[in-house]
């Protein structure tokens, strides 16, 4: 039965949520058990007529923004007084407006975004930027949410039915129509309620980017700002003092973000009944963020999964910029990303993609092979082609590579080394490559794998499959590095069964290279960025 799961104490699932979104379960075991929760599915209400406007007349949609047109006729309620308003009218017709569409009021994403945004509200107000937010749940839940997070109640609107989110086509979440495994929302599977689906998403299923964000909360980062800061809305002086004394200052310490999430989890579970939406299917609904200028959409971020909300620093940076819609300078952006990893990954992806599309004059090369010579540290990857295809939709622009991965390209000897280096442990592959200059393609294979522990080793093993000679045949002298296959007078490919086409083996297709950074697209379709570390280190000397 649908209610059989939710009638159990919700704390039975809290351990799973804790592992997925907060701190280690061992830290949670000493906490109180959560409240009993009853599943309360209700039918979606149709937008009511005759509602009042919040900031503008609904007769004319400001700026003709597609988002505001979609919202026309959808009813929201002011958190401050419960008044019904037309959703498209919450955006003023003039000036710059930031509109976060939070998830439901008992969700980690909503709490983190609101808590962080509170710190930036004075700067936004001083710059003349208006902020209005929407969240999923009742007016009473919205007021409690504001009390708990310190978000101003006069800037928040409640959407009890999720109609605004459906109108904007935000991600519905796992097991809902329009989302992954949407067939779970049909009658034969109606016993799978929103609580079960939420826990599945917490495990990263149907929720891209969630596990990476979770692990990021555990490990922190030297390039990230600390979470607990004196005077901030979500500061915890006791924990901050302990971390300052034991782990140092001025960076995001291990478990620091996870600790904030654990604190939020305890507060949420303590008021779950009051905060959660009446319709448990809305527990998985994702949100997004907009920036409007005079009613015209200038920036949009769509959450794809749990913890996929727009970073507040990015949202504020865009809101305070001269033009939130402006594309970043691609070369400056990737150089900054390589230098300190502080550039937002969406901008890194957009910049590499722009360099890839940039046309060169006839007879010129996009990348000079000599510029690739060196030892390069992997900084950023966007993942596979399937992931990359969703980046713009999701606002999920890949990630900075978390561990030391080094590629060496010895252009003089035609050798490549690809390795992972963790403390005293070095694990690397060596092999030959072909540089197809006209294509900007470096096609390679690995013929040897090696393991080294400190000064011991390396111990190496040959893994040559004997097929590389066929690859070399594909690079005929007549192609002059263009990656062409030589054909006979009848137009047939010579050595047809021995000469694979360019790209048959692993490759990098480089889109940019200078003395500091290189960027490429791999065979799998993902983008990557490296920064230079020095001269190439391969097995070329051993083979000489």
XYZ file of C-alpha atoms in Angstrom:
544
model
C 0.000 0.000 0.000
C 1.178 3.550 -0.811
C 1.131 4.669 2.822
C 2.851 1.613 4.248
C 6.344 3.059 3.705
C 5.622 6.530 5.035
C 3.911 5.287 8.157
C 7.249 3.943 9.326
C 9.398 6.356 11.319
C 11.136 8.534 8.795
C 14.328 8.231 10.819
C 14.641 4.624 9.537
C 15.616 6.264 6.252
C 17.614 9.082 7.821
C 20.779 7.012 7.933
C 20.595 6.574 4.165
C 20.004 10.278 3.674
C 22.857 11.081 6.029
C 25.264 8.975 4.020
C 24.073 10.517 0.792
C 23.884 14.161 1.719
C 25.434 14.925 5.069
C 28.084 13.460 7.356
C 29.095 9.857 8.109
C 26.388 7.680 9.631
C 28.540 7.222 12.689
C 28.005 10.901 13.445
C 24.254 10.538 13.044
C 23.709 7.523 15.265
C 23.744 9.563 18.440
C 21.020 11.911 17.199
C 17.326 11.715 17.887
C 15.021 9.642 15.786
C 12.983 11.577 13.286
C 9.253 12.093 13.406
C 6.676 9.736 12.038
C 5.504 10.914 8.643
C 2.292 10.193 6.827
C 2.208 10.217 3.046
C -0.290 12.836 1.960
C -0.850 12.698 -1.788
C -3.292 15.277 -3.056
C -4.388 16.132 -6.565
C -2.820 19.145 -8.213
C -5.020 22.186 -8.046
C -5.812 24.102 -11.207
C -4.684 27.755 -11.210
C -7.394 29.938 -9.791
C -8.765 32.959 -11.567
C -9.057 36.478 -10.249
C -5.796 36.496 -8.347
C -4.023 39.715 -7.481
C -0.668 40.707 -8.920
C 2.578 40.944 -6.975
C 4.553 43.474 -8.949
C 3.004 43.995 -12.362
C -0.184 43.584 -14.332
C -0.718 40.102 -15.740
C -2.367 41.519 -18.853
C 1.050 42.011 -20.457
C 3.903 39.661 -19.694
C 7.019 41.811 -19.160
C 9.740 41.413 -21.758
C 7.825 38.547 -23.418
C 10.183 36.125 -21.636
C 9.278 32.530 -22.427
C 9.601 31.675 -18.743
C 7.200 34.423 -17.683
C 4.762 33.543 -20.438
C 4.779 29.948 -19.168
C 4.055 31.156 -15.627
C 1.070 33.276 -16.582
C -2.061 31.850 -14.984
C -0.182 29.823 -12.350
C -1.081 30.763 -8.791
C 1.424 31.314 -6.009
C 0.855 32.602 -2.468
C 2.854 35.232 -0.631
C 4.564 33.775 2.397
C 4.123 37.012 4.315
C 0.322 37.262 4.187
C -0.959 34.266 2.181
C -2.319 36.434 -0.648
C -2.713 34.628 -3.987
C -0.713 36.112 -6.846
C -0.132 35.322 -10.494
C 3.288 33.691 -10.853
C 4.425 35.749 -13.823
C 3.712 38.946 -11.865
C 6.249 38.343 -9.102
C 8.961 39.659 -11.459
C 9.012 43.474 -11.689
C 8.791 44.915 -15.189
C 11.891 47.058 -14.714
C 15.332 46.478 -13.276
C 17.310 43.332 -12.588
C 15.652 40.501 -10.689
C 17.072 37.252 -9.290
C 14.471 34.480 -8.964
C 15.572 31.226 -7.300
C 13.002 28.452 -7.660
C 13.823 26.440 -4.555
C 12.901 22.803 -4.159
C 10.447 21.824 -1.420
C 10.882 23.508 1.956
C 12.171 20.338 3.666
C 14.940 19.814 1.102
C 18.692 20.242 1.628
C 19.024 22.187 -1.628
C 16.511 24.820 -0.541
C 18.136 25.274 2.850
C 21.689 25.586 1.533
C 20.759 27.990 -1.249
C 18.641 30.209 1.004
C 21.164 30.234 3.864
C 23.988 31.291 1.575
C 21.938 33.816 -0.373
C 21.005 35.659 2.843
C 24.638 36.744 3.245
C 24.586 38.384 -0.216
C 21.224 40.138 0.007
C 22.703 43.469 1.239
C 25.157 43.660 -1.689
C 22.413 42.804 -4.170
C 20.083 45.411 -2.688
C 22.808 48.052 -2.781
C 23.303 47.314 -6.490
C 19.569 47.683 -7.123
C 18.982 43.970 -7.723
C 15.611 42.623 -6.564
C 15.391 39.098 -5.146
C 12.191 37.041 -5.049
C 12.108 33.292 -4.443
C 9.599 30.482 -4.884
C 9.494 27.209 -2.957
C 7.315 24.095 -2.948
C 4.928 23.737 -0.030
C 2.309 25.544 1.981
C 2.342 29.140 3.188
C 2.832 27.869 6.732
C 5.818 25.792 5.603
C 7.266 28.832 3.822
C 7.040 30.915 6.996
C 8.724 28.223 9.077
C 11.405 27.862 6.394
C 12.132 31.577 6.622
C 12.321 31.381 10.397
C 14.808 28.509 10.227
C 17.025 29.884 7.430
C 16.616 33.652 8.082
C 15.464 34.167 4.510
C 13.201 37.264 4.365
C 9.570 36.193 4.406
C 8.536 39.158 2.241
C 10.716 37.813 -0.600
C 9.282 34.293 -0.660
C 6.282 32.763 -2.446
C 4.786 29.311 -1.890
C 3.734 26.856 -4.603
C 1.727 24.127 -2.881
C 1.073 22.134 -6.063
C 4.314 22.484 -8.020
C 2.418 23.977 -10.959
C 5.042 26.679 -11.532
C 7.765 24.042 -11.766
C 5.750 21.999 -14.237
C 5.090 25.108 -16.326
C 8.814 25.863 -16.471
C 9.567 22.220 -17.298
C 12.006 21.827 -14.437
C 13.292 18.307 -13.808
C 10.497 16.326 -12.080
C 12.886 13.887 -10.422
C 13.202 10.127 -10.318
C 10.065 8.073 -10.916
C 7.809 10.952 -12.006
C 6.344 11.528 -15.440
C 8.903 13.332 -17.572
C 11.824 12.170 -15.417
C 13.996 9.074 -15.347
C 12.024 5.903 -14.645
C 8.859 7.909 -15.231
C 6.900 4.683 -15.687
C 6.975 4.354 -11.889
C 4.356 7.107 -11.852
C 1.797 4.886 -13.605
C -0.929 2.886 -11.878
C 0.711 -0.548 -11.660
C 3.588 1.004 -9.698
C 1.662 3.565 -7.645
C 2.747 1.849 -4.423
C 6.227 3.408 -4.878
C 5.740 6.703 -3.074
C 7.723 9.923 -3.031
C 9.797 8.981 0.023
C 11.175 5.873 -1.659
C 11.954 7.816 -4.825
C 13.724 10.519 -2.816
C 16.004 7.986 -1.136
C 16.848 6.456 -4.517
C 17.853 9.908 -5.781
C 19.969 10.449 -2.658
C 21.963 7.403 -3.781
C 22.664 9.135 -7.094
C 20.218 7.114 -9.195
C 18.359 9.392 -11.581
C 20.176 12.315 -9.959
C 23.318 13.247 -11.943
C 26.009 15.069 -10.014
C 24.669 14.163 -6.579
C 27.381 11.738 -5.496
C 30.122 14.113 -6.626
C 28.538 16.910 -4.589
C 28.202 14.601 -1.592
C 31.838 13.524 -1.691
C 32.835 17.159 -2.153
C 31.214 17.880 1.202
C 33.501 15.336 2.844
C 36.810 16.275 1.214
C 36.537 20.078 1.004
C 39.149 21.813 -1.137
C 42.108 24.163 -0.883
C 40.669 26.232 -3.742
C 37.274 26.647 -2.041
C 36.207 29.216 0.530
C 35.455 28.047 4.087
C 31.825 27.289 4.955
C 31.803 28.568 8.531
C 32.781 32.245 8.619
C 32.386 34.725 11.460
C 29.245 36.787 10.942
C 27.757 34.596 8.208
C 24.149 33.467 8.324
C 25.079 29.812 8.819
C 28.191 30.157 10.982
C 28.803 27.648 13.764
C 31.395 29.287 16.049
C 32.165 26.149 18.054
C 32.804 23.966 15.011
C 34.624 26.790 13.224
C 36.968 27.240 16.183
C 37.705 23.524 16.356
C 38.422 23.327 12.625
C 40.570 26.454 12.685
C 42.667 24.939 15.462
C 43.056 21.479 13.940
C 42.771 21.875 10.149
C 43.795 25.467 9.517
C 41.953 28.484 8.130
C 40.963 30.179 4.882
C 39.866 27.128 2.885
C 37.033 24.607 2.915
C 38.108 21.971 5.427
C 37.294 18.239 5.136
C 33.788 17.487 6.493
C 33.016 21.211 6.831
C 30.215 21.277 4.259
C 29.038 17.839 5.385
C 28.736 19.230 8.917
C 26.480 22.040 7.720
C 24.338 19.457 5.925
C 24.145 17.311 9.047
C 23.034 20.350 11.055
C 20.386 21.167 8.465
C 19.234 17.549 8.368
C 18.637 17.524 12.118
C 16.622 20.754 11.896
C 14.604 19.503 8.913
C 13.718 16.152 10.475
C 12.653 17.892 13.648
C 9.968 19.824 11.716
C 9.379 17.467 8.808
C 5.589 17.397 9.074
C 5.406 21.184 9.025
C 7.933 21.715 6.220
C 7.254 18.929 3.704
C 4.675 19.352 0.902
C 1.278 17.695 1.238
C 1.851 15.776 -2.015
C 4.785 13.445 -1.357
C 5.428 13.088 -5.105
C 6.837 16.633 -4.998
C 9.697 15.539 -2.734
C 11.816 14.774 -5.811
C 10.911 17.878 -7.846
C 13.977 19.923 -8.800
C 14.149 23.694 -9.221
C 16.326 26.291 -10.915
C 17.326 29.950 -10.993
C 16.659 32.912 -13.285
C 18.025 36.404 -13.690
C 15.764 38.875 -15.516
C 16.531 42.348 -16.823
C 13.455 44.499 -17.521
C 11.413 41.302 -17.797
C 13.806 39.648 -20.233
C 15.534 36.414 -19.243
C 19.312 36.863 -19.050
C 20.450 33.793 -17.152
C 18.986 30.394 -16.356
C 20.221 27.450 -14.329
C 18.202 24.218 -14.232
C 18.888 21.738 -11.413
C 19.328 18.203 -12.712
C 19.631 16.317 -9.431
C 19.859 16.618 -5.665
C 22.531 19.190 -4.660
C 22.532 20.412 -8.256
C 21.339 23.917 -7.373
C 23.140 26.921 -8.828
C 26.142 27.882 -6.655
C 25.158 31.086 -4.874
C 28.528 32.692 -5.638
C 27.900 32.128 -9.350
C 24.337 33.439 -9.138
C 25.450 36.590 -7.334
C 28.394 37.118 -9.677
C 26.043 36.960 -12.664
C 23.502 39.234 -10.971
C 26.119 41.905 -10.264
C 27.833 41.684 -13.665
C 27.334 44.202 -16.462
C 25.549 41.577 -18.559
C 24.454 38.276 -16.983
C 23.983 36.816 -20.467
C 27.522 37.591 -21.626
C 29.761 34.653 -22.493
C 33.074 34.458 -20.635
C 36.361 35.236 -22.375
C 37.374 31.664 -23.299
C 41.168 31.921 -23.084
C 41.133 34.000 -19.902
C 38.612 31.598 -18.359
C 40.524 28.371 -18.979
C 43.801 29.944 -17.871
C 42.173 31.042 -14.605
C 40.660 27.594 -14.143
C 44.058 25.980 -14.634
C 45.718 28.418 -12.237
C 43.500 27.976 -9.166
C 40.305 26.054 -10.036
C 38.149 28.973 -8.907
C 36.357 29.404 -12.246
C 32.824 27.993 -12.322
C 32.805 24.724 -14.239
C 29.889 25.829 -16.432
C 32.100 28.637 -17.725
C 35.012 26.257 -18.293
C 32.807 23.994 -20.392
C 31.377 26.918 -22.330
C 34.850 28.335 -22.976
C 36.350 25.094 -24.291
C 33.273 24.548 -26.453
C 33.658 28.091 -27.853
C 37.322 27.475 -28.683
C 36.330 24.253 -30.409
C 33.842 26.106 -32.621
C 36.215 28.977 -33.390
C 37.144 28.986 -37.068
C 40.687 29.526 -38.292
C 41.851 31.158 -41.500
C 42.422 28.914 -44.481
C 45.884 27.415 -44.340
C 46.259 28.050 -40.613
C 46.285 25.421 -37.864
C 44.087 25.564 -34.794
C 46.811 23.864 -32.737
C 50.531 23.623 -33.433
C 51.842 20.199 -32.468
C 54.988 21.666 -30.956
C 52.855 23.405 -28.313
C 51.735 20.031 -26.980
C 55.235 18.966 -26.032
C 55.474 18.706 -22.248
C 54.085 17.224 -19.040
C 50.506 18.292 -18.386
C 48.302 17.960 -15.295
C 44.629 17.201 -15.866
C 42.539 20.012 -14.371
C 38.982 19.570 -15.629
C 36.802 17.016 -17.415
C 33.216 17.156 -18.582
C 32.687 13.412 -18.657
C 31.386 11.366 -21.557
C 29.487 12.600 -24.581
C 26.210 11.524 -22.965
C 26.934 13.657 -19.905
C 28.194 16.557 -22.003
C 24.951 16.581 -23.979
C 23.075 17.479 -20.791
C 25.417 20.183 -19.554
C 23.598 23.215 -20.905
C 20.245 21.830 -19.858
C 21.397 20.944 -16.391
C 23.812 23.707 -15.613
C 26.156 20.897 -14.656
C 29.403 21.722 -16.443
C 31.636 18.806 -15.516
C 34.091 18.935 -12.634
C 37.636 19.670 -11.600
C 39.668 16.483 -11.521
C 40.275 15.693 -7.832
C 43.503 13.641 -7.942
C 46.893 14.130 -9.650
C 46.619 12.783 -13.208
C 49.473 13.586 -15.572
C 49.782 13.196 -19.356
C 53.132 13.626 -21.088
C 53.403 14.177 -24.829
C 56.912 13.747 -26.256
C 56.410 15.238 -29.714
C 59.967 14.516 -30.841
C 59.820 10.787 -30.114
C 56.087 10.217 -30.576
C 55.537 8.781 -27.082
C 52.731 9.357 -24.559
C 52.541 8.615 -20.842
C 49.295 8.723 -18.864
C 49.483 8.249 -15.114
C 47.872 8.639 -11.711
C 50.122 9.767 -8.855
C 48.986 9.396 -5.236
C 51.761 10.078 -2.742
C 54.443 7.413 -3.188
C 52.279 5.377 -5.585
C 52.707 5.934 -9.331
C 50.586 4.002 -11.819
C 51.135 4.852 -15.471
C 50.854 3.703 -19.070
C 53.264 4.320 -21.949
C 52.810 3.991 -25.674
C 53.190 5.545 -29.120
C 51.020 8.187 -30.750
C 50.416 9.710 -34.166
C 49.924 13.469 -34.525
C 47.506 14.281 -37.344
C 48.277 17.953 -37.607
C 45.569 19.050 -40.038
C 42.949 17.405 -37.861
C 44.526 18.553 -34.595
C 44.207 14.917 -33.518
C 46.631 12.958 -31.360
C 45.769 9.270 -31.752
C 47.457 6.876 -29.352
C 47.639 3.455 -27.810
C 49.334 2.014 -24.732
C 51.822 -0.827 -24.965
C 53.165 -0.925 -21.414
C 51.787 -0.491 -17.885
C 53.978 0.298 -14.867
C 53.630 0.502 -11.080
C 56.097 2.265 -8.801
C 56.101 2.584 -5.003
C 58.462 5.328 -3.889
C 61.981 4.339 -4.903
C 60.892 0.751 -5.572
C 60.325 -0.020 -9.223
C 58.857 0.638 -11.576
C 57.601 -2.845 -12.336
C 56.414 -2.903 -15.947
C 54.365 -5.257 -18.101
C 53.909 -5.231 -21.868
C 50.292 -4.935 -23.017
C 50.936 -4.532 -26.772
C 48.108 -6.090 -28.800
C 50.088 -5.839 -32.062
C 47.548 -3.631 -33.803
C 49.450 -0.338 -33.726
C 51.288 -1.112 -36.937
C 47.925 -1.063 -38.705
C 47.207 2.352 -37.221
C 50.477 3.714 -38.551
C 49.572 2.470 -42.022
C 46.551 4.756 -41.921
C 48.819 7.782 -41.829
C 50.023 7.648 -45.445
C 52.729 9.948 -46.672
C 50.271 11.384 -49.172
C 48.015 12.621 -46.379
C 50.695 14.984 -45.042
C 49.334 14.608 -41.547
C 45.771 15.258 -42.647
C 44.494 11.903 -41.496
C 43.577 10.789 -45.022
C 43.615 7.209 -46.250
C 45.503 6.649 -49.493
C 43.415 5.143 -52.269
C 44.377 3.374 -55.475
C 43.464 4.440 -59.004
C 40.101 2.725 -58.756
C 39.229 4.651 -55.598
C 39.554 1.667 -53.272
C 41.300 2.011 -49.936
C 44.684 0.340 -49.917
C 45.262 -2.341 -47.287
C 41.569 -2.061 -46.511
C 41.575 -4.679 -43.804
C 44.724 -3.273 -42.156
C 44.307 0.497 -42.242
C 41.705 1.816 -39.790
C 40.419 5.334 -40.295
C 41.603 8.204 -38.101
C 39.896 8.046 -34.725
C 39.612 4.259 -34.654
C 41.838 4.283 -31.572
C 41.725 6.498 -28.474
C 42.488 10.108 -29.335
C 42.468 13.712 -28.197
C 41.287 16.323 -30.673
C 42.922 19.516 -29.454
C 41.065 22.814 -29.693
C 43.584 25.084 -27.962
C 47.230 25.039 -26.901
C 49.682 27.623 -25.612
C 52.592 27.624 -23.191
C 50.311 27.308 -20.140
C 47.223 25.236 -20.989
C 45.869 22.787 -23.535
C 42.248 21.776 -24.151
C 40.783 18.899 -26.147
C 37.809 16.687 -26.813
C 38.328 12.963 -26.320
C 37.031 10.016 -28.281
C 34.235 9.554 -25.725
C 32.941 13.060 -26.482
C 33.970 14.755 -23.230
C 36.065 17.905 -22.912
C 39.274 18.200 -20.913
C 41.688 20.898 -19.758
C 45.316 20.506 -18.682
C 47.965 22.889 -17.326
C 51.670 22.613 -18.056
C 53.934 21.166 -15.371
C 57.251 20.823 -17.214
C 59.112 18.743 -19.788
C 57.680 15.405 -20.978
C 58.431 12.251 -18.979
C 57.947 9.088 -21.028
C 59.815 5.855 -21.736
C 61.481 7.351 -24.834
C 64.942 7.231 -23.238
C 64.501 3.571 -22.333
C 63.640 2.747 -25.927
C 66.556 4.713 -27.414
